[in-house]
């Protein structure tokens, strides 16, 4: 077969369950390559605790260079009790911040959807869960109050943190939200606190100006963050894409992930100006289950699907992975983390992977 599409992927498995779940994602990508005739080249790099053991630093230059030379990056997770006592600047988690910085990633995309087959795992009222939802939180990642000026007075009994945003910072994340919405249901909800905060007023003005001039085809509305926090629980089916600041996005994305039922299912992407992104499950390295073949590989496999969609523009290939996952869940297959209370016939991580690969090859 003539292959026209060739993509170089940097694999950063990390620690704990990272190697198991990224291994499953690689197999899913290989199955996609066989079926659709695209080609993926994988190069593996160390980051996190394993890099600390091997190179003495959590993010070696070789890893940075390898990621920069790739079309995209697939990461497992980093960290674990073995490295709990290392100095702060050597902590495995520093590798994540370092990679985002080196790759110029300033937007985080976190989908949260309810798999129809898993509606019973959703913590929402059954009538709300039954309506289903599929939302995407687009969060600004490198600005706002987490990076603003902060301090204490001399006595140490008063402190401040500063929220600051420029038009440029707002525009670039808003642009990503509009572009993302065009690949979904063309609806953006901009979340702010414009009734109180000046940065939010600038946020709102900027998002609307950009929407009107460049994305008139995308429906745009605004919501105060307190209301958004309520609506994610009351009527999540209202949302398609939410775009918001660093701190609001941090809080809302965790809220949205919890209502879905399992962190073993949720993927994420960090993106910048180029098409290169960093894709990873939202969960950590789960040292408590590492090496036991019980980790759910779905979040990592869905992260690979996000890579296909958002970095490589391979929509039908991404759809195929997402459909394979939905189908195994519809067949009733469950790993330990998503089994029903009292369910005995749950399967191992490797069995879940095999079932997804089989669907992917057949459908
Ligand atoms: P965690 O997400 O690793 O685990 C929380 C719980 O969820 C555990 O009980 C774990 O067994 C379970 N779990 C997680 N992923 C699962 C999966 N795929 N299948 C089944 N069960 C799964 O969070 P934690 O325990 O707070 O952190 C463990 C380590 O991971 C720490 O060192 C932490 O710093 C690190 N961490 C890394 C990242 C990252 O790399 N992005 C994110 C969060 C935490």
mmCIF file of C-alpha atoms and ligand atoms in Angstrom:
data_model
loop_
_atom_site.group_PDB
_atom_site.id
_atom_site.type_symbol
_atom_site.label_atom_id
_atom_site.label_comp_id
_atom_site.label_asym_id
_atom_site.label_seq_id
_atom_site.Cartn_x
_atom_site.Cartn_y
_atom_site.Cartn_z
ATOM 1 C CA UNK A 1 0.000 0.000 0.000
ATOM 2 C CA UNK A 2 1.273 3.513 -0.756
ATOM 3 C CA UNK A 3 1.539 5.455 2.470
ATOM 4 C CA UNK A 4 1.383 9.199 2.148
ATOM 5 C CA UNK A 5 0.963 10.184 5.754
ATOM 6 C CA UNK A 6 3.956 9.636 8.000
ATOM 7 C CA UNK A 7 4.135 10.979 11.540
ATOM 8 C CA UNK A 8 6.950 10.909 14.054
ATOM 9 C CA UNK A 9 5.717 10.366 17.605
ATOM 10 C CA UNK A 10 7.836 10.866 20.727
ATOM 11 C CA UNK A 11 6.824 8.354 23.385
ATOM 12 C CA UNK A 12 7.394 9.339 26.980
ATOM 13 C CA UNK A 13 6.005 6.445 29.040
ATOM 14 C CA UNK A 14 7.228 7.763 32.427
ATOM 15 C CA UNK A 15 6.716 5.848 35.668
ATOM 16 C CA UNK A 16 4.329 3.425 37.379
ATOM 17 C CA UNK A 17 1.574 2.318 34.998
ATOM 18 C CA UNK A 18 2.885 4.740 32.326
ATOM 19 C CA UNK A 19 4.724 2.086 30.269
ATOM 20 C CA UNK A 20 1.744 -0.358 30.352
ATOM 21 C CA UNK A 21 -0.824 2.165 29.183
ATOM 22 C CA UNK A 22 1.320 3.932 26.571
ATOM 23 C CA UNK A 23 2.240 0.468 25.248
ATOM 24 C CA UNK A 24 -1.489 -0.163 24.709
ATOM 25 C CA UNK A 25 -1.888 3.223 22.979
ATOM 26 C CA UNK A 26 1.003 2.423 20.629
ATOM 27 C CA UNK A 27 -0.661 -0.846 19.644
ATOM 28 C CA UNK A 28 -3.900 1.028 18.949
ATOM 29 C CA UNK A 29 -2.004 3.487 16.738
ATOM 30 C CA UNK A 30 -0.340 0.605 14.883
ATOM 31 C CA UNK A 31 -3.753 -0.947 14.269
ATOM 32 C CA UNK A 32 -4.949 2.405 12.889
ATOM 33 C CA UNK A 33 -1.876 2.576 10.657
ATOM 34 C CA UNK A 34 -2.607 -0.911 9.262
ATOM 35 C CA UNK A 35 -6.235 -0.138 8.633
ATOM 36 C CA UNK A 36 -6.011 3.368 7.197
ATOM 37 C CA UNK A 37 -2.603 3.330 5.539
ATOM 38 C CA UNK A 38 -0.893 6.022 7.588
ATOM 39 C CA UNK A 39 2.545 5.495 9.096
ATOM 40 C CA UNK A 40 3.790 6.221 12.604
ATOM 41 C CA UNK A 41 7.393 6.184 13.739
ATOM 42 C CA UNK A 42 7.874 5.866 17.504
ATOM 43 C CA UNK A 43 10.908 6.999 19.490
ATOM 44 C CA UNK A 44 10.977 6.481 23.246
ATOM 45 C CA UNK A 45 12.398 8.970 25.778
ATOM 46 C CA UNK A 46 12.681 9.041 29.543
ATOM 47 C CA UNK A 47 11.048 11.623 31.812
ATOM 48 C CA UNK A 48 10.073 11.673 35.485
ATOM 49 C CA UNK A 49 11.431 9.312 38.122
ATOM 50 C CA UNK A 50 12.940 6.879 35.608
ATOM 51 C CA UNK A 51 14.911 9.765 34.032
ATOM 52 C CA UNK A 52 16.072 10.849 37.466
ATOM 53 C CA UNK A 53 17.422 7.327 38.062
ATOM 54 C CA UNK A 54 19.117 7.153 34.666
ATOM 55 C CA UNK A 55 20.306 10.726 34.047
ATOM 56 C CA UNK A 56 20.081 12.438 37.461
ATOM 57 C CA UNK A 57 17.431 14.905 36.214
ATOM 58 C CA UNK A 58 13.655 14.480 35.663
ATOM 59 C CA UNK A 59 13.740 15.997 32.178
ATOM 60 C CA UNK A 60 16.955 15.191 30.246
ATOM 61 C CA UNK A 61 17.969 17.365 27.303
ATOM 62 C CA UNK A 62 17.775 14.268 25.082
ATOM 63 C CA UNK A 63 14.065 14.002 25.871
ATOM 64 C CA UNK A 64 13.450 17.689 25.134
ATOM 65 C CA UNK A 65 15.339 17.447 21.834
ATOM 66 C CA UNK A 66 13.531 14.239 20.872
ATOM 67 C CA UNK A 67 10.123 15.778 21.576
ATOM 68 C CA UNK A 68 11.000 18.947 19.656
ATOM 69 C CA UNK A 69 12.072 16.816 16.688
ATOM 70 C CA UNK A 70 8.743 14.936 16.678
ATOM 71 C CA UNK A 71 5.342 15.707 15.196
ATOM 72 C CA UNK A 72 3.705 15.035 18.545
ATOM 73 C CA UNK A 73 4.283 13.617 22.026
ATOM 74 C CA UNK A 74 2.427 10.824 23.838
ATOM 75 C CA UNK A 75 3.042 10.713 27.565
ATOM 76 C CA UNK A 76 2.040 8.162 30.218
ATOM 77 C CA UNK A 77 2.447 9.594 33.708
ATOM 78 C CA UNK A 78 5.294 10.456 36.046
ATOM 79 C CA UNK A 79 6.042 10.155 39.744
ATOM 80 C CA UNK A 80 5.839 7.616 42.532
ATOM 81 C CA UNK A 81 6.755 7.012 46.180
ATOM 82 C CA UNK A 82 10.334 6.072 45.264
ATOM 83 C CA UNK A 83 11.024 9.753 44.481
ATOM 84 C CA UNK A 84 8.877 11.372 47.185
ATOM 85 C CA UNK A 85 11.893 12.621 49.132
ATOM 86 C CA UNK A 86 13.972 14.128 46.317
ATOM 87 C CA UNK A 87 14.561 17.914 46.425
ATOM 88 C CA UNK A 88 11.694 19.991 45.034
ATOM 89 C CA UNK A 89 13.489 21.020 41.822
ATOM 90 C CA UNK A 90 14.215 17.357 41.037
ATOM 91 C CA UNK A 91 10.677 16.054 41.546
ATOM 92 C CA UNK A 92 9.464 13.826 38.661
ATOM 93 C CA UNK A 93 6.447 16.121 38.143
ATOM 94 C CA UNK A 94 8.870 18.930 37.183
ATOM 95 C CA UNK A 95 9.291 17.080 33.892
ATOM 96 C CA UNK A 96 5.703 17.925 32.925
ATOM 97 C CA UNK A 97 6.066 21.649 33.545
ATOM 98 C CA UNK A 98 9.438 21.598 31.788
ATOM 99 C CA UNK A 99 8.064 19.805 28.736
ATOM 100 C CA UNK A 100 5.107 22.181 28.429
ATOM 101 C CA UNK A 101 7.480 25.136 28.612
ATOM 102 C CA UNK A 102 10.016 23.725 26.147
ATOM 103 C CA UNK A 103 7.282 22.802 23.678
ATOM 104 C CA UNK A 104 5.544 26.197 24.039
ATOM 105 C CA UNK A 105 2.224 24.673 25.111
ATOM 106 C CA UNK A 106 -0.237 27.226 26.499
ATOM 107 C CA UNK A 107 -3.630 25.572 26.066
ATOM 108 C CA UNK A 108 -5.004 22.486 27.726
ATOM 109 C CA UNK A 109 -7.877 20.506 26.234
ATOM 110 C CA UNK A 110 -9.767 18.175 28.519
ATOM 111 C CA UNK A 111 -12.765 16.300 27.228
ATOM 112 C CA UNK A 112 -15.320 14.899 29.630
ATOM 113 C CA UNK A 113 -18.070 12.770 28.194
ATOM 114 C CA UNK A 114 -20.344 10.085 29.399
ATOM 115 C CA UNK A 115 -20.065 6.765 27.646
ATOM 116 C CA UNK A 116 -23.692 5.632 27.209
ATOM 117 C CA UNK A 117 -22.713 2.148 28.431
ATOM 118 C CA UNK A 118 -21.333 3.634 31.634
ATOM 119 C CA UNK A 119 -24.219 5.915 32.545
ATOM 120 C CA UNK A 120 -24.598 3.983 35.799
ATOM 121 C CA UNK A 121 -21.089 5.079 36.872
ATOM 122 C CA UNK A 122 -21.975 8.751 36.439
ATOM 123 C CA UNK A 123 -22.483 10.523 39.737
ATOM 124 C CA UNK A 124 -25.273 12.728 38.355
ATOM 125 C CA UNK A 125 -28.996 12.127 38.827
ATOM 126 C CA UNK A 126 -30.085 9.305 36.472
ATOM 127 C CA UNK A 127 -32.403 11.578 34.445
ATOM 128 C CA UNK A 128 -29.502 13.997 33.811
ATOM 129 C CA UNK A 129 -27.001 11.205 33.052
ATOM 130 C CA UNK A 130 -29.506 9.649 30.656
ATOM 131 C CA UNK A 131 -29.365 12.774 28.467
ATOM 132 C CA UNK A 132 -25.608 12.168 28.071
ATOM 133 C CA UNK A 133 -22.960 14.851 27.602
ATOM 134 C CA UNK A 134 -19.772 15.428 25.684
ATOM 135 C CA UNK A 135 -17.930 18.581 26.604
ATOM 136 C CA UNK A 136 -14.430 19.911 26.075
ATOM 137 C CA UNK A 137 -12.758 22.322 28.472
ATOM 138 C CA UNK A 138 -10.183 24.560 26.802
ATOM 139 C CA UNK A 139 -8.048 26.041 29.566
ATOM 140 C CA UNK A 140 -5.378 28.731 29.390
ATOM 141 C CA UNK A 141 -2.285 27.079 30.832
ATOM 142 C CA UNK A 142 0.601 29.483 31.261
ATOM 143 C CA UNK A 143 -0.871 32.789 32.479
ATOM 144 C CA UNK A 144 -3.323 34.230 34.977
ATOM 145 C CA UNK A 145 -3.140 34.112 38.742
ATOM 146 C CA UNK A 146 -0.924 31.001 38.917
ATOM 147 C CA UNK A 147 1.869 32.920 37.211
ATOM 148 C CA UNK A 148 1.143 36.520 38.355
ATOM 149 C CA UNK A 149 3.032 38.574 40.889
ATOM 150 C CA UNK A 150 2.554 37.376 44.441
ATOM 151 C CA UNK A 151 3.880 38.139 47.864
ATOM 152 C CA UNK A 152 3.381 38.927 51.510
ATOM 153 C CA UNK A 153 3.716 42.075 53.532
ATOM 154 C CA UNK A 154 6.656 42.480 55.883
ATOM 155 C CA UNK A 155 4.777 41.177 58.906
ATOM 156 C CA UNK A 156 3.729 38.128 56.888
ATOM 157 C CA UNK A 157 0.116 38.512 57.952
ATOM 158 C CA UNK A 158 -1.239 39.597 54.559
ATOM 159 C CA UNK A 159 -0.660 38.100 51.100
ATOM 160 C CA UNK A 160 -1.655 38.754 47.501
ATOM 161 C CA UNK A 161 -1.723 36.963 44.134
ATOM 162 C CA UNK A 162 -2.268 38.817 40.876
ATOM 163 C CA UNK A 163 -4.422 37.804 37.917
ATOM 164 C CA UNK A 164 -3.112 39.347 34.686
ATOM 165 C CA UNK A 165 -3.997 38.582 31.059
ATOM 166 C CA UNK A 166 -3.058 40.280 27.807
ATOM 167 C CA UNK A 167 -5.191 40.368 24.663
ATOM 168 C CA UNK A 168 -2.587 38.179 22.951
ATOM 169 C CA UNK A 169 -2.828 35.497 25.664
ATOM 170 C CA UNK A 170 -6.626 35.498 25.514
ATOM 171 C CA UNK A 171 -6.788 35.494 21.729
ATOM 172 C CA UNK A 172 -4.550 32.497 21.275
ATOM 173 C CA UNK A 173 -6.490 30.279 23.662
ATOM 174 C CA UNK A 174 -9.827 31.551 22.300
ATOM 175 C CA UNK A 175 -8.677 30.780 18.764
ATOM 176 C CA UNK A 176 -7.933 27.203 19.849
ATOM 177 C CA UNK A 177 -11.411 26.973 21.388
ATOM 178 C CA UNK A 178 -13.127 28.181 18.194
ATOM 179 C CA UNK A 179 -11.053 25.837 16.043
ATOM 180 C CA UNK A 180 -11.862 22.941 18.393
ATOM 181 C CA UNK A 181 -15.565 23.796 18.288
ATOM 182 C CA UNK A 182 -15.485 23.658 14.485
ATOM 183 C CA UNK A 183 -14.400 20.024 14.794
ATOM 184 C CA UNK A 184 -17.288 19.349 17.187
ATOM 185 C CA UNK A 185 -20.713 21.033 17.501
ATOM 186 C CA UNK A 186 -19.620 24.616 16.754
ATOM 187 C CA UNK A 187 -20.647 26.010 20.146
ATOM 188 C CA UNK A 188 -18.291 27.880 22.492
ATOM 189 C CA UNK A 189 -19.163 28.992 26.016
ATOM 190 C CA UNK A 190 -16.682 31.508 27.386
ATOM 191 C CA UNK A 191 -16.481 31.250 31.173
ATOM 192 C CA UNK A 192 -15.424 34.262 33.253
ATOM 193 C CA UNK A 193 -16.287 36.428 36.243
ATOM 194 C CA UNK A 194 -16.861 39.632 34.285
ATOM 195 C CA UNK A 195 -19.289 40.974 36.895
ATOM 196 C CA UNK A 196 -16.317 41.366 39.271
ATOM 197 C CA UNK A 197 -12.919 41.010 37.598
ATOM 198 C CA UNK A 198 -11.326 43.422 35.113
ATOM 199 C CA UNK A 199 -9.301 40.580 33.538
ATOM 200 C CA UNK A 200 -12.598 38.803 32.903
ATOM 201 C CA UNK A 201 -14.029 41.900 31.196
ATOM 202 C CA UNK A 202 -10.996 41.989 28.895
ATOM 203 C CA UNK A 203 -11.394 38.223 28.389
ATOM 204 C CA UNK A 204 -15.039 38.620 27.348
ATOM 205 C CA UNK A 205 -14.403 41.584 25.005
ATOM 206 C CA UNK A 206 -11.500 39.784 23.347
ATOM 207 C CA UNK A 207 -13.304 36.473 22.846
ATOM 208 C CA UNK A 208 -16.309 38.273 21.319
ATOM 209 C CA UNK A 209 -14.196 40.426 19.023
ATOM 210 C CA UNK A 210 -12.344 37.353 17.743
ATOM 211 C CA UNK A 211 -15.537 35.321 17.413
ATOM 212 C CA UNK A 212 -17.330 38.031 15.427
ATOM 213 C CA UNK A 213 -14.408 38.706 13.084
ATOM 214 C CA UNK A 214 -13.041 35.201 12.447
ATOM 215 C CA UNK A 215 -15.578 32.617 13.644
ATOM 216 C CA UNK A 216 -19.078 33.952 12.892
ATOM 217 C CA UNK A 217 -20.158 30.361 12.145
ATOM 218 C CA UNK A 218 -19.488 29.283 15.752
ATOM 219 C CA UNK A 219 -22.218 29.985 18.321
ATOM 220 C CA UNK A 220 -20.717 31.928 21.238
ATOM 221 C CA UNK A 221 -22.186 32.558 24.674
ATOM 222 C CA UNK A 222 -20.839 33.622 28.068
ATOM 223 C CA UNK A 223 -21.303 32.197 31.504
ATOM 224 C CA UNK A 224 -20.082 33.282 34.924
ATOM 225 C CA UNK A 225 -17.803 30.674 36.461
ATOM 226 C CA UNK A 226 -20.057 30.079 39.476
ATOM 227 C CA UNK A 227 -22.968 29.359 37.146
ATOM 228 C CA UNK A 228 -20.764 27.119 34.951
ATOM 229 C CA UNK A 229 -19.809 25.071 38.022
ATOM 230 C CA UNK A 230 -23.527 24.545 38.684
ATOM 231 C CA UNK A 231 -24.491 23.829 35.073
ATOM 232 C CA UNK A 232 -21.833 21.094 34.743
ATOM 233 C CA UNK A 233 -23.867 19.228 37.354
ATOM 234 C CA UNK A 234 -27.394 20.414 36.446
ATOM 235 C CA UNK A 235 -27.293 20.286 32.648
ATOM 236 C CA UNK A 236 -23.896 19.289 31.207
ATOM 237 C CA UNK A 237 -25.532 18.462 27.862
ATOM 238 C CA UNK A 238 -25.792 22.247 27.283
ATOM 239 C CA UNK A 239 -22.032 22.478 26.707
ATOM 240 C CA UNK A 240 -19.851 21.754 23.724
ATOM 241 C CA UNK A 241 -16.588 23.705 24.201
ATOM 242 C CA UNK A 242 -15.909 25.791 27.321
ATOM 243 C CA UNK A 243 -13.015 28.236 27.173
ATOM 244 C CA UNK A 244 -11.634 29.766 30.320
ATOM 245 C CA UNK A 245 -8.674 31.072 32.297
ATOM 246 C CA UNK A 246 -6.022 28.997 34.029
ATOM 247 C CA UNK A 247 -7.531 28.868 37.516
ATOM 248 C CA UNK A 248 -11.189 28.557 36.476
ATOM 249 C CA UNK A 249 -10.198 25.825 34.004
ATOM 250 C CA UNK A 250 -8.207 23.961 36.629
ATOM 251 C CA UNK A 251 -11.238 23.757 38.893
ATOM 252 C CA UNK A 252 -13.924 23.143 36.254
ATOM 253 C CA UNK A 253 -11.950 20.421 34.462
ATOM 254 C CA UNK A 254 -11.539 18.436 37.668
ATOM 255 C CA UNK A 255 -15.226 18.872 38.416
ATOM 256 C CA UNK A 256 -16.187 17.724 34.911
ATOM 257 C CA UNK A 257 -13.891 14.690 35.067
ATOM 258 C CA UNK A 258 -15.398 13.552 38.354
ATOM 259 C CA UNK A 259 -18.952 13.587 37.075
ATOM 260 C CA UNK A 260 -18.045 11.066 34.365
ATOM 261 C CA UNK A 261 -17.266 8.293 36.852
ATOM 262 C CA UNK A 262 -13.706 7.089 36.158
ATOM 263 C CA UNK A 263 -10.364 8.780 35.746
ATOM 264 C CA UNK A 264 -9.148 5.675 33.899
ATOM 265 C CA UNK A 265 -11.172 6.866 30.871
ATOM 266 C CA UNK A 266 -10.162 10.496 30.464
ATOM 267 C CA UNK A 267 -7.631 11.912 28.019
ATOM 268 C CA UNK A 268 -6.071 15.348 27.645
ATOM 269 C CA UNK A 269 -4.032 17.441 25.247
ATOM 270 C CA UNK A 270 -1.718 20.416 25.706
ATOM 271 C CA UNK A 271 -1.251 22.557 22.615
ATOM 272 C CA UNK A 272 0.633 25.640 21.474
ATOM 273 C CA UNK A 273 1.049 27.511 18.192
ATOM 274 C CA UNK A 274 2.252 24.565 16.156
ATOM 275 C CA UNK A 275 0.377 21.353 15.477
ATOM 276 C CA UNK A 276 2.693 19.509 17.880
ATOM 277 C CA UNK A 277 0.925 18.657 21.122
ATOM 278 C CA UNK A 278 1.478 16.722 24.318
ATOM 279 C CA UNK A 279 -1.170 14.045 24.846
ATOM 280 C CA UNK A 280 -1.642 12.226 28.128
ATOM 281 C CA UNK A 281 -4.279 10.610 30.315
ATOM 282 C CA UNK A 282 -5.478 12.846 33.148
ATOM 283 C CA UNK A 283 -4.618 10.222 35.760
ATOM 284 C CA UNK A 284 -1.242 9.822 37.453
ATOM 285 C CA UNK A 285 1.220 6.943 37.547
ATOM 286 C CA UNK A 286 -0.965 4.873 39.934
ATOM 287 C CA UNK A 287 1.972 3.193 41.725
ATOM 288 C CA UNK A 288 -0.504 1.165 43.808
ATOM 289 C CA UNK A 289 -1.480 -0.900 40.740
ATOM 290 C CA UNK A 290 1.673 -0.694 38.582
ATOM 291 C CA UNK A 291 2.830 -4.020 37.126
ATOM 292 C CA UNK A 292 -0.348 -5.852 38.183
ATOM 293 C CA UNK A 293 -2.052 -5.662 34.777
ATOM 294 C CA UNK A 294 -5.133 -3.986 36.209
ATOM 295 C CA UNK A 295 -4.609 -0.444 34.927
ATOM 296 C CA UNK A 296 -7.287 0.666 32.495
ATOM 297 C CA UNK A 297 -5.580 1.558 29.189
ATOM 298 C CA UNK A 298 -8.587 3.496 27.817
ATOM 299 C CA UNK A 299 -7.470 7.001 28.874
ATOM 300 C CA UNK A 300 -4.116 6.495 27.137
ATOM 301 C CA UNK A 301 -5.758 5.021 24.031
ATOM 302 C CA UNK A 302 -8.187 7.958 23.876
ATOM 303 C CA UNK A 303 -5.227 10.338 24.290
ATOM 304 C CA UNK A 304 -3.780 8.769 21.140
ATOM 305 C CA UNK A 305 -7.130 9.401 19.407
ATOM 306 C CA UNK A 306 -6.946 13.065 20.447
ATOM 307 C CA UNK A 307 -3.459 13.241 18.936
ATOM 308 C CA UNK A 308 -4.813 11.951 15.629
ATOM 309 C CA UNK A 309 -7.624 14.502 15.660
ATOM 310 C CA UNK A 310 -5.897 17.638 16.950
ATOM 311 C CA UNK A 311 -2.273 17.285 15.805
ATOM 312 C CA UNK A 312 -2.594 15.239 12.616
ATOM 313 C CA UNK A 313 -6.118 16.142 11.486
ATOM 314 C CA UNK A 314 -6.917 12.436 11.075
ATOM 315 C CA UNK A 315 -10.597 12.616 12.041
ATOM 316 C CA UNK A 316 -11.812 9.265 10.706
ATOM 317 C CA UNK A 317 -8.853 7.472 12.290
ATOM 318 C CA UNK A 318 -9.630 9.161 15.642
ATOM 319 C CA UNK A 319 -13.314 8.276 15.244
ATOM 320 C CA UNK A 320 -12.343 4.627 14.699
ATOM 321 C CA UNK A 321 -10.469 4.464 18.020
ATOM 322 C CA UNK A 322 -13.258 6.221 19.904
ATOM 323 C CA UNK A 323 -15.853 3.906 18.351
ATOM 324 C CA UNK A 324 -13.808 0.807 19.263
ATOM 325 C CA UNK A 325 -13.660 1.979 22.895
ATOM 326 C CA UNK A 326 -17.383 2.764 22.984
ATOM 327 C CA UNK A 327 -18.143 -0.669 21.499
ATOM 328 C CA UNK A 328 -16.137 -2.691 24.034
ATOM 329 C CA UNK A 329 -17.847 -0.779 26.822
ATOM 330 C CA UNK A 330 -21.224 -1.398 25.179
ATOM 331 C CA UNK A 331 -20.317 -5.121 25.118
ATOM 332 C CA UNK A 332 -20.089 -4.917 28.913
ATOM 333 C CA UNK A 333 -16.325 -5.347 29.242
ATOM 334 C CA UNK A 334 -15.035 -3.650 32.401
ATOM 335 C CA UNK A 335 -11.658 -3.238 34.063
ATOM 336 C CA UNK A 336 -11.557 -3.140 37.871
ATOM 337 C CA UNK A 337 -11.847 0.658 38.089
ATOM 338 C CA UNK A 338 -15.114 0.812 36.129
ATOM 339 C CA UNK A 339 -16.807 -2.407 37.209
ATOM 340 C CA UNK A 340 -20.218 -2.219 38.797
ATOM 341 C CA UNK A 341 -20.347 -2.699 42.579
ATOM 342 C CA UNK A 342 -20.127 -6.451 43.249
ATOM 343 C CA UNK A 343 -19.278 -7.293 39.610
ATOM 344 C CA UNK A 344 -16.898 -10.278 39.576
ATOM 345 C CA UNK A 345 -16.220 -10.796 35.882
ATOM 346 C CA UNK A 346 -13.946 -7.816 35.313
ATOM 347 C CA UNK A 347 -11.004 -8.098 32.936
ATOM 348 C CA UNK A 348 -7.310 -7.232 33.074
ATOM 349 C CA UNK A 349 -5.760 -4.186 31.419
ATOM 350 C CA UNK A 350 -4.174 -6.365 28.717
ATOM 351 C CA UNK A 351 -7.555 -7.994 27.993
ATOM 352 C CA UNK A 352 -9.209 -4.602 27.634
ATOM 353 C CA UNK A 353 -6.457 -3.567 25.228
ATOM 354 C CA UNK A 354 -6.877 -6.776 23.206
ATOM 355 C CA UNK A 355 -10.660 -6.273 22.985
ATOM 356 C CA UNK A 356 -10.219 -2.700 21.726
ATOM 357 C CA UNK A 357 -7.626 -3.788 19.156
ATOM 358 C CA UNK A 358 -9.955 -6.498 17.888
ATOM 359 C CA UNK A 359 -12.784 -3.983 17.368
ATOM 360 C CA UNK A 360 -10.363 -1.573 15.739
ATOM 361 C CA UNK A 361 -9.198 -4.184 13.254
ATOM 362 C CA UNK A 362 -12.686 -5.450 12.412
ATOM 363 C CA UNK A 363 -14.854 -2.322 12.188
HETATM 364 P P1 LIG B 1 -3.290 8.580 40.366
HETATM 365 O O1 LIG B 1 -4.146 9.193 39.301
HETATM 366 O O2 LIG B 1 -2.018 7.989 39.942
HETATM 367 O O3 LIG B 1 -4.152 7.467 41.123
HETATM 368 C C1 LIG B 1 -5.354 7.753 41.824
HETATM 369 C C2 LIG B 1 -6.185 6.450 41.955
HETATM 370 O O4 LIG B 1 -6.720 6.138 40.659
HETATM 371 C C3 LIG B 1 -5.353 5.245 42.383
HETATM 372 O O5 LIG B 1 -6.133 4.437 43.197
HETATM 373 C C4 LIG B 1 -5.044 4.525 41.086
HETATM 374 O O6 LIG B 1 -4.860 3.143 41.243
HETATM 375 C C5 LIG B 1 -6.288 4.835 40.265
HETATM 376 N N1 LIG B 1 -5.970 4.905 38.818
HETATM 377 C C6 LIG B 1 -5.264 5.881 38.179
HETATM 378 N N2 LIG B 1 -5.145 5.584 36.885
HETATM 379 C C7 LIG B 1 -5.802 4.418 36.685
HETATM 380 C C8 LIG B 1 -6.033 3.596 35.553
HETATM 381 N N3 LIG B 1 -5.586 3.903 34.325
HETATM 382 N N4 LIG B 1 -6.733 2.440 35.725
HETATM 383 C C9 LIG B 1 -7.212 2.106 36.924
HETATM 384 N N5 LIG B 1 -7.040 2.836 38.036
HETATM 385 C C10 LIG B 1 -6.332 3.984 37.918
HETATM 386 O O7 LIG B 1 -3.064 9.734 41.448
HETATM 387 P P2 LIG B 1 -2.167 9.706 42.762
HETATM 388 O O8 LIG B 1 -2.244 8.362 43.424
HETATM 389 O O9 LIG B 1 -2.546 10.902 43.512
HETATM 390 O O10 LIG B 1 -0.673 9.938 42.247
HETATM 391 C C11 LIG B 1 0.274 8.898 42.020
HETATM 392 C C12 LIG B 1 1.527 9.500 41.424
HETATM 393 O O11 LIG B 1 1.211 10.054 40.145
HETATM 394 C C13 LIG B 1 2.113 10.643 42.244
HETATM 395 O O12 LIG B 1 3.515 10.546 42.214
HETATM 396 C C14 LIG B 1 1.632 11.876 41.522
HETATM 397 O O13 LIG B 1 2.490 12.982 41.724
HETATM 398 C C15 LIG B 1 1.667 11.404 40.096
HETATM 399 N N6 LIG B 1 0.767 12.137 39.173
HETATM 400 C C16 LIG B 1 1.239 12.311 37.908
HETATM 401 C C17 LIG B 1 0.426 12.930 36.983
HETATM 402 C C18 LIG B 1 0.961 13.071 35.580
HETATM 403 O O14 LIG B 1 1.975 12.474 35.254
HETATM 404 N N7 LIG B 1 0.287 13.817 34.729
HETATM 405 C C19 LIG B 1 -0.854 13.356 37.313
HETATM 406 C C20 LIG B 1 -1.318 13.113 38.613
HETATM 407 C C21 LIG B 1 -0.491 12.503 39.543
#
